[in-house]
Amino acid sequence: MNTEFLYLIAEQLYLNASGHAMSNRNWIAAIYKSLLVANRGDDEEILWTKYSEWKIDHNCRAARSVAKKNKSRLISCDLVKTDSNEYKLLVQIEKGIDIISKTVLYRQDAFPEGLWKVKNPKNDTVLSNQFERDQLFLASLGDNVNSPIQDELISVKENTVKPVSNSSKPEKLDISLYSDLDEDYDTEFGDFGAEEQVDTISSVEYARNMKFEALKLLLDQVRDKYHQTEEPLQRSFLLTVIGAAIFYLPSLNAHFSGYISVAALKGFIRGQRRVKDHIFPRKRAASELLSRDFSLKDLKSKYHDHLAEFMYVTYSENSQLINFYEEHDDHNSALEAFQIEKFPMAGVERFSSHRELDQFILFLRGKQVENKTTEDLNNLLGEFRAA
């Protein structure tokens, strides 16, 4: 299998995974290495070179250069699950005037142990451990693929991910409403295992409904007690507990506000973590839900329409914004007070989806954005959208 083709596939898988909280710049090289192992029998050890870099990074960049020189691009990538560890990727690649079709294997066990066992002089590894490998693999499969349902077909075409049901009458579904970014497998699906041969959408909805019903039960039991006590520490603790329960409700693509802080954008390009900052703080959300009785339907609407919206910030910015409402009128006022720059800037259309944000981040790679102003980044966004 041509290495430039494997790089293009690795780039798409990395793009799928880039919304994950653990995602970092090592992931694309790790994915590329796994594809080499699975499809070319690559047995080269993970090496740290005299140029102070991982050799897999060098190999990945070399394959990228070849793909760029040849103007090759991935047109489509269909993921077909063969078992819990392996997917077949049915890909089409445009190279010059040719459209080339290939079948590529993508296996969880093809990520060599050296990725998390071989250390460089700074005592760092490419991946932290097997858990990070597992998170990478699941996230790279794209929206809704981390469902425990077997025999799914996930199509990635024209930057759109759509599930194909095993039913003879496929459901029409806006996948953005059903795509959790950061929830772990066990958090989302609890005790549901692969043996539960049920429809994907109904199983996801069932798991989520159970969470909302449990929260309603908790609220109904606590609400009167909360209003009866005047002890501030008890009231604060109850808000913290309810706020934590709200935190574990589904976080969906549809909840993304379309904004990221400039520092988080630049940091993510350097491989740092971006953090969700909820526009409606958790303790304030808890107070809102304890203010009156909510039907299950109203509780869901309140959460999805108001309480779940978030933007991305850095870890330190997220710490600054904790309980911002105690001193500031709204989230934007707090951002301004803490000198946190919001991107896109005022007057510019926000990101339409995670996918647009992640594609813009890929567009920025290699453009030396560290010293660029918000206006410079805005101009680059204009170039990206015009391309």
Coordinates of C-alpha atoms in Angstrom, one line a residue:
M1 CA 0.0 0.0 0.0
N2 CA 1.3 3.4 -1.1
T3 CA 2.5 5.4 2.0
E4 CA 1.1 8.7 0.6
F5 CA -2.4 7.0 0.5
L6 CA -1.9 5.7 4.1
Y7 CA -1.0 9.2 5.2
L8 CA -4.2 10.7 3.6
I9 CA -6.2 8.0 5.5
A10 CA -4.4 8.8 8.7
E11 CA -5.1 12.5 8.3
Q12 CA -8.9 11.7 7.9
L13 CA -8.9 9.4 11.0
Y14 CA -7.0 12.1 13.0
L15 CA -9.5 14.7 11.9
N16 CA -12.2 12.4 13.2
A17 CA -10.5 12.2 16.5
S18 CA -9.4 15.8 16.9
G19 CA -12.5 16.8 18.9
H20 CA -11.5 14.3 21.7
A21 CA -10.2 15.9 24.9
M22 CA -7.0 13.8 24.8
S23 CA -6.3 14.5 21.2
N24 CA -2.8 15.8 20.5
R25 CA -0.3 16.2 17.6
N26 CA 1.2 12.7 18.3
W27 CA -2.0 11.0 17.3
I28 CA -1.7 11.4 13.6
A29 CA 1.8 9.8 13.6
A30 CA 0.5 7.0 15.8
I31 CA -2.4 6.3 13.4
Y32 CA -0.1 6.4 10.4
K33 CA 2.2 3.9 12.1
S34 CA -0.7 1.6 12.9
L35 CA -1.7 1.7 9.2
L36 CA 1.8 0.8 8.2
V37 CA 1.8 -2.2 10.6
A38 CA -1.6 -3.4 9.4
N39 CA -1.1 -3.0 5.7
R40 CA 2.6 -3.2 5.0
G41 CA 3.8 -5.5 7.8
D42 CA 6.0 -2.7 9.1
D43 CA 8.0 -4.0 12.0
E44 CA 10.4 -1.1 12.6
E45 CA 10.8 -0.2 16.2
I46 CA 9.7 3.2 17.6
L47 CA 12.9 5.2 17.5
W48 CA 14.0 8.6 18.8
T49 CA 16.4 10.1 16.2
K50 CA 19.5 12.3 16.5
Y51 CA 17.4 15.1 15.2
S52 CA 15.4 15.1 18.5
E53 CA 12.2 13.7 17.0
W54 CA 10.4 10.5 16.7
K55 CA 11.2 8.7 13.4
I56 CA 7.5 8.1 12.9
D57 CA 7.0 11.9 12.8
H58 CA 9.6 12.2 10.1
N59 CA 8.1 9.3 8.1
C60 CA 4.6 10.9 8.5
R61 CA 5.8 14.3 7.2
A62 CA 7.6 12.6 4.3
A63 CA 4.4 10.8 3.2
R64 CA 2.5 14.1 3.6
S65 CA 5.0 15.9 1.3
V66 CA 4.6 13.2 -1.4
A67 CA 0.8 13.4 -1.2
K68 CA 1.0 17.2 -1.4
K69 CA 3.5 17.1 -4.4
N70 CA 1.2 14.6 -6.2
K71 CA -1.9 16.6 -5.3
S72 CA -3.5 13.5 -4.0
R73 CA -6.6 13.8 -1.9
L74 CA -9.0 11.4 -0.1
I75 CA -12.4 11.5 -1.7
S76 CA -14.3 9.0 0.5
C77 CA -13.6 6.5 3.3
D78 CA -16.2 4.0 4.3
L79 CA -15.6 2.2 7.6
V80 CA -16.9 -1.4 7.8
K81 CA -16.6 -3.2 11.2
T82 CA -15.3 -6.7 10.9
D83 CA -14.9 -7.3 14.6
S84 CA -14.4 -5.3 17.8
N85 CA -10.7 -4.8 17.0
E86 CA -10.7 -4.3 13.2
Y87 CA -12.3 -2.1 10.5
K88 CA -12.0 -2.3 6.8
L89 CA -11.6 1.1 5.2
L90 CA -13.0 1.3 1.7
V91 CA -11.3 4.4 0.3
Q92 CA -11.2 6.3 -2.9
I93 CA -8.3 8.6 -3.6
E94 CA -8.0 11.2 -6.4
K95 CA -4.4 11.4 -7.8
G96 CA -4.1 13.5 -10.9
I97 CA -6.8 12.4 -13.3
D98 CA -7.1 9.0 -11.7
I99 CA -9.6 7.8 -9.1
I100 CA -8.0 4.9 -7.2
S101 CA -10.0 2.5 -5.0
K102 CA -8.3 0.7 -2.1
T103 CA -9.3 -1.5 0.8
V104 CA -7.2 -0.7 4.0
L105 CA -7.2 -2.5 7.3
Y106 CA -7.4 -0.5 10.5
R107 CA -6.8 -2.5 13.7
Q108 CA -6.6 -1.5 17.3
D109 CA -3.9 -4.1 18.0
A110 CA -1.8 -2.7 15.1
F111 CA -0.6 0.2 17.3
P112 CA 2.7 -1.2 18.5
E113 CA 3.5 -1.2 22.2
G114 CA 6.5 0.9 21.6
L115 CA 4.2 3.9 21.2
W116 CA 3.7 3.9 25.0
K117 CA 6.7 1.9 26.2
V118 CA 9.7 3.5 24.3
K119 CA 10.8 6.7 26.0
N120 CA 12.9 9.6 24.6
P121 CA 15.6 11.4 26.6
K122 CA 12.9 13.6 28.2
N123 CA 11.2 10.4 29.5
D124 CA 8.2 11.1 27.1
T125 CA 6.4 8.5 25.0
V126 CA 4.3 8.9 21.8
L127 CA 1.2 7.8 23.7
S128 CA 0.8 7.7 27.4
N129 CA -0.5 4.2 27.7
Q130 CA -2.9 1.6 26.3
F131 CA -5.9 3.6 27.5
E132 CA -4.9 6.6 25.3
R133 CA -4.5 4.1 22.4
D134 CA -8.0 2.8 23.0
Q135 CA -9.4 6.4 23.2
L136 CA -7.6 7.3 20.0
F137 CA -8.9 4.3 18.2
L138 CA -12.5 4.8 19.2
A139 CA -12.4 8.6 18.5
S140 CA -10.7 8.2 15.1
L141 CA -13.6 6.1 13.8
G142 CA -15.8 9.2 13.7
D143 CA -19.2 10.3 15.0
N144 CA -21.3 7.6 16.6
V145 CA -18.9 4.7 15.8
N146 CA -18.1 4.1 19.5
S147 CA -21.6 2.6 19.8
P148 CA -21.4 -1.0 21.0
I149 CA -23.7 -2.1 18.2
Q150 CA -22.1 -4.6 15.8
D151 CA -22.1 -4.6 12.0
E152 CA -22.4 -0.8 11.6
L153 CA -21.4 0.9 8.4
I154 CA -20.2 4.4 8.9
S155 CA -19.8 6.5 5.7
V156 CA -17.4 9.4 5.6
K157 CA -18.1 11.2 2.3
E158 CA -17.8 14.8 1.4
N159 CA -17.0 15.5 5.1
T160 CA -20.3 14.1 6.2
V161 CA -20.8 11.1 8.6
K162 CA -24.0 9.1 8.3
P163 CA -25.1 5.9 9.9
V164 CA -26.6 3.1 7.8
S165 CA -29.1 1.1 9.7
N166 CA -29.4 -2.7 9.4
S167 CA -33.2 -2.1 9.0
S168 CA -34.8 -2.5 5.6
K169 CA -36.2 1.0 6.1
P170 CA -33.3 3.3 7.1
E171 CA -33.9 6.1 9.5
K172 CA -33.4 9.7 8.4
L173 CA -31.2 11.3 11.0
D174 CA -29.1 14.4 11.5
I175 CA -26.1 12.7 13.0
S176 CA -24.8 16.0 14.6
L177 CA -27.5 15.6 17.2
Y178 CA -26.4 12.1 18.2
S179 CA -22.6 12.4 18.2
D180 CA -21.0 12.6 21.6
L181 CA -17.5 14.0 21.6
D182 CA -15.9 13.2 24.9
E183 CA -18.1 10.7 26.7
D184 CA -16.4 7.4 27.5
Y185 CA -18.0 4.1 26.3
D186 CA -19.1 3.1 29.8
T187 CA -20.4 6.6 30.6
E188 CA -22.7 6.6 27.6
F189 CA -23.8 3.1 27.3
G190 CA -23.5 1.7 30.9
D191 CA -24.1 -2.1 30.9
F192 CA -25.1 -2.3 27.2
G193 CA -22.7 -4.8 25.5
A194 CA -22.1 -5.8 22.0
E195 CA -24.4 -8.7 22.4
E196 CA -27.4 -6.3 22.6
Q197 CA -28.4 -6.5 19.0
V198 CA -30.7 -3.5 18.9
D199 CA -31.1 -0.6 16.6
T200 CA -28.3 2.0 17.1
I201 CA -30.5 5.0 17.4
S202 CA -33.0 3.5 19.8
S203 CA -30.2 2.1 22.1
V204 CA -28.5 5.6 22.3
E205 CA -31.8 7.2 23.0
Y206 CA -32.6 4.6 25.7
A207 CA -29.3 5.2 27.5
R208 CA -29.8 9.0 27.4
N209 CA -33.4 8.8 28.5
M210 CA -32.4 6.8 31.5
K211 CA -29.9 9.5 32.5
F212 CA -32.6 12.2 32.2
E213 CA -35.1 10.1 34.2
A214 CA -32.5 9.5 36.9
L215 CA -31.7 13.3 37.1
K216 CA -35.4 14.1 37.3
L217 CA -35.8 11.6 40.1
L218 CA -32.9 13.2 41.9
L219 CA -34.2 16.7 41.4
D220 CA -37.7 15.8 42.6
Q221 CA -36.3 14.2 45.8
V222 CA -33.9 17.1 46.6
R223 CA -35.9 20.2 45.5
D224 CA -38.1 20.7 48.7
K225 CA -35.2 19.9 51.0
Y226 CA -33.0 22.4 49.1
H227 CA -35.5 25.2 49.6
Q228 CA -36.2 24.3 53.2
T229 CA -32.6 24.6 54.4
E230 CA -31.1 28.0 55.0
E231 CA -27.6 26.6 55.7
P232 CA -25.4 28.1 52.9
L233 CA -22.8 25.2 53.0
Q234 CA -25.6 22.6 52.6
R235 CA -27.2 24.6 49.8
S236 CA -23.9 25.0 48.0
F237 CA -23.1 21.3 48.4
L238 CA -26.4 20.3 46.9
L239 CA -25.9 22.6 44.0
T240 CA -22.5 21.0 43.5
V241 CA -23.9 17.5 43.5
I242 CA -26.7 18.4 41.1
G243 CA -24.3 20.3 38.9
A244 CA -22.1 17.2 38.7
A245 CA -25.1 15.1 37.6
I246 CA -25.8 17.7 34.9
F247 CA -22.1 17.4 33.8
Y248 CA -22.6 13.7 33.0
L249 CA -25.5 14.3 30.7
P250 CA -24.7 13.8 27.0
S251 CA -22.5 16.4 25.5
L252 CA -23.4 16.6 21.8
N253 CA -22.0 18.3 18.7
A254 CA -25.2 20.3 18.6
H255 CA -24.2 21.9 21.9
F256 CA -21.0 23.5 20.5
S257 CA -21.5 27.3 20.4
G258 CA -19.2 27.7 17.4
Y259 CA -16.5 29.6 19.3
I260 CA -13.1 28.9 20.7
S261 CA -10.7 31.1 22.5
V262 CA -7.6 32.4 20.6
A263 CA -5.3 30.8 23.2
A264 CA -7.1 27.5 22.9
L265 CA -6.9 27.6 19.2
K266 CA -3.1 28.2 19.2
G267 CA -2.5 25.8 22.0
F268 CA -4.4 23.0 20.3
I269 CA -2.2 23.4 17.2
R270 CA 0.8 22.9 19.5
G271 CA -0.7 19.7 20.8
Q272 CA -2.2 21.1 24.0
R273 CA -5.7 20.2 25.4
R274 CA -8.7 22.3 24.7
V275 CA -11.4 22.4 27.4
K276 CA -15.2 22.8 27.2
D277 CA -16.4 25.9 29.1
H278 CA -20.1 25.8 29.5
I279 CA -21.9 29.1 28.9
F280 CA -24.3 28.2 31.7
P281 CA -22.2 27.2 34.7
R282 CA -23.1 23.9 36.3
K283 CA -24.0 25.3 39.8
R284 CA -26.2 27.9 38.2
A285 CA -27.8 25.3 36.0
A286 CA -28.5 23.2 39.2
S287 CA -30.1 26.2 40.8
E288 CA -32.2 26.7 37.7
L289 CA -33.4 23.1 37.7
L290 CA -34.2 23.3 41.4
S291 CA -36.2 26.5 41.1
R292 CA -39.4 24.7 39.9
D293 CA -40.8 21.3 38.9
F294 CA -39.9 20.2 35.4
S295 CA -41.6 17.5 33.4
L296 CA -39.2 15.1 31.7
K297 CA -39.9 16.7 28.3
D298 CA -39.3 20.2 29.7
L299 CA -36.1 19.0 31.5
K300 CA -34.7 17.7 28.3
S301 CA -35.6 20.9 26.4
K302 CA -34.1 23.1 29.1
Y303 CA -30.9 21.1 29.0
H304 CA -30.4 21.0 25.2
D305 CA -31.7 24.5 24.5
H306 CA -30.0 26.4 27.3
L307 CA -27.8 24.5 29.8
A308 CA -25.6 22.4 27.5
E309 CA -24.0 25.0 25.2
F310 CA -20.2 25.3 25.5
M311 CA -17.2 26.9 23.8
Y312 CA -13.6 25.8 23.9
V313 CA -11.0 27.5 26.1
T314 CA -7.6 26.5 27.7
Y315 CA -7.4 24.8 31.0
S316 CA -6.3 27.9 32.8
E317 CA -9.0 30.0 31.1
N318 CA -11.6 27.4 32.2
S319 CA -10.3 27.8 35.8
Q320 CA -10.7 31.6 35.6
L321 CA -14.3 31.3 34.4
I322 CA -15.5 29.0 37.3
N323 CA -18.6 30.7 38.7
F324 CA -18.1 33.8 36.6
Y325 CA -21.7 34.7 37.1
E326 CA -21.0 35.7 40.7
E327 CA -19.2 38.8 39.6
H328 CA -20.1 39.3 35.9
D329 CA -23.5 39.8 34.1
D330 CA -22.9 37.2 31.4
H331 CA -20.3 34.9 29.8
N332 CA -19.1 37.5 27.3
S333 CA -18.6 40.1 30.0
A334 CA -16.5 37.5 31.9
L335 CA -14.4 36.7 28.8
E336 CA -13.7 40.4 28.3
A337 CA -12.9 40.9 32.0
F338 CA -10.4 38.1 32.0
Q339 CA -9.0 39.2 28.6
I340 CA -10.0 35.9 26.9
E341 CA -10.2 36.5 23.2
K342 CA -13.2 34.8 21.5
F343 CA -12.8 33.4 18.0
P344 CA -14.1 34.0 15.4
M345 CA -14.1 37.6 16.4
A346 CA -17.2 39.8 16.6
G347 CA -19.0 40.3 13.3
V348 CA -17.6 37.1 11.8
E349 CA -19.7 34.0 11.3
R350 CA -19.0 31.4 14.0
F351 CA -17.9 27.9 13.2
S352 CA -20.9 25.9 11.8
S353 CA -19.7 22.7 13.4
H354 CA -16.9 20.8 15.0
R355 CA -15.9 19.6 11.6
E356 CA -15.4 23.1 10.3
L357 CA -13.3 24.0 13.3
D358 CA -11.2 20.9 13.0
Q359 CA -10.7 21.4 9.3
F360 CA -9.6 25.0 10.0
I361 CA -7.1 23.7 12.5
L362 CA -5.6 21.4 9.9
F363 CA -5.5 24.4 7.5
L364 CA -3.5 26.3 10.1
R365 CA -0.9 23.6 10.7
G366 CA 2.5 24.8 9.5
K367 CA 1.4 28.4 9.2
Q368 CA 3.3 29.7 12.3
V369 CA 0.2 31.2 13.9
E370 CA 1.8 31.6 17.4
N371 CA 2.5 35.3 16.9
K372 CA -0.5 36.1 14.8
T373 CA -3.2 38.5 16.1
T374 CA -6.9 37.7 16.2
E375 CA -7.4 39.8 13.1
D376 CA -4.6 37.8 11.3
L377 CA -6.4 34.6 12.3
N378 CA -9.7 36.0 11.1
N379 CA -8.1 36.7 7.7
L380 CA -6.8 33.2 7.6
L381 CA -10.4 32.0 8.4
G382 CA -11.6 34.0 5.4
E383 CA -9.0 32.3 3.2
F384 CA -10.0 28.9 4.5
R385 CA -13.7 29.5 3.8
A386 CA -13.0 30.9 0.4
A387 CA -10.9 28.0 -0.7

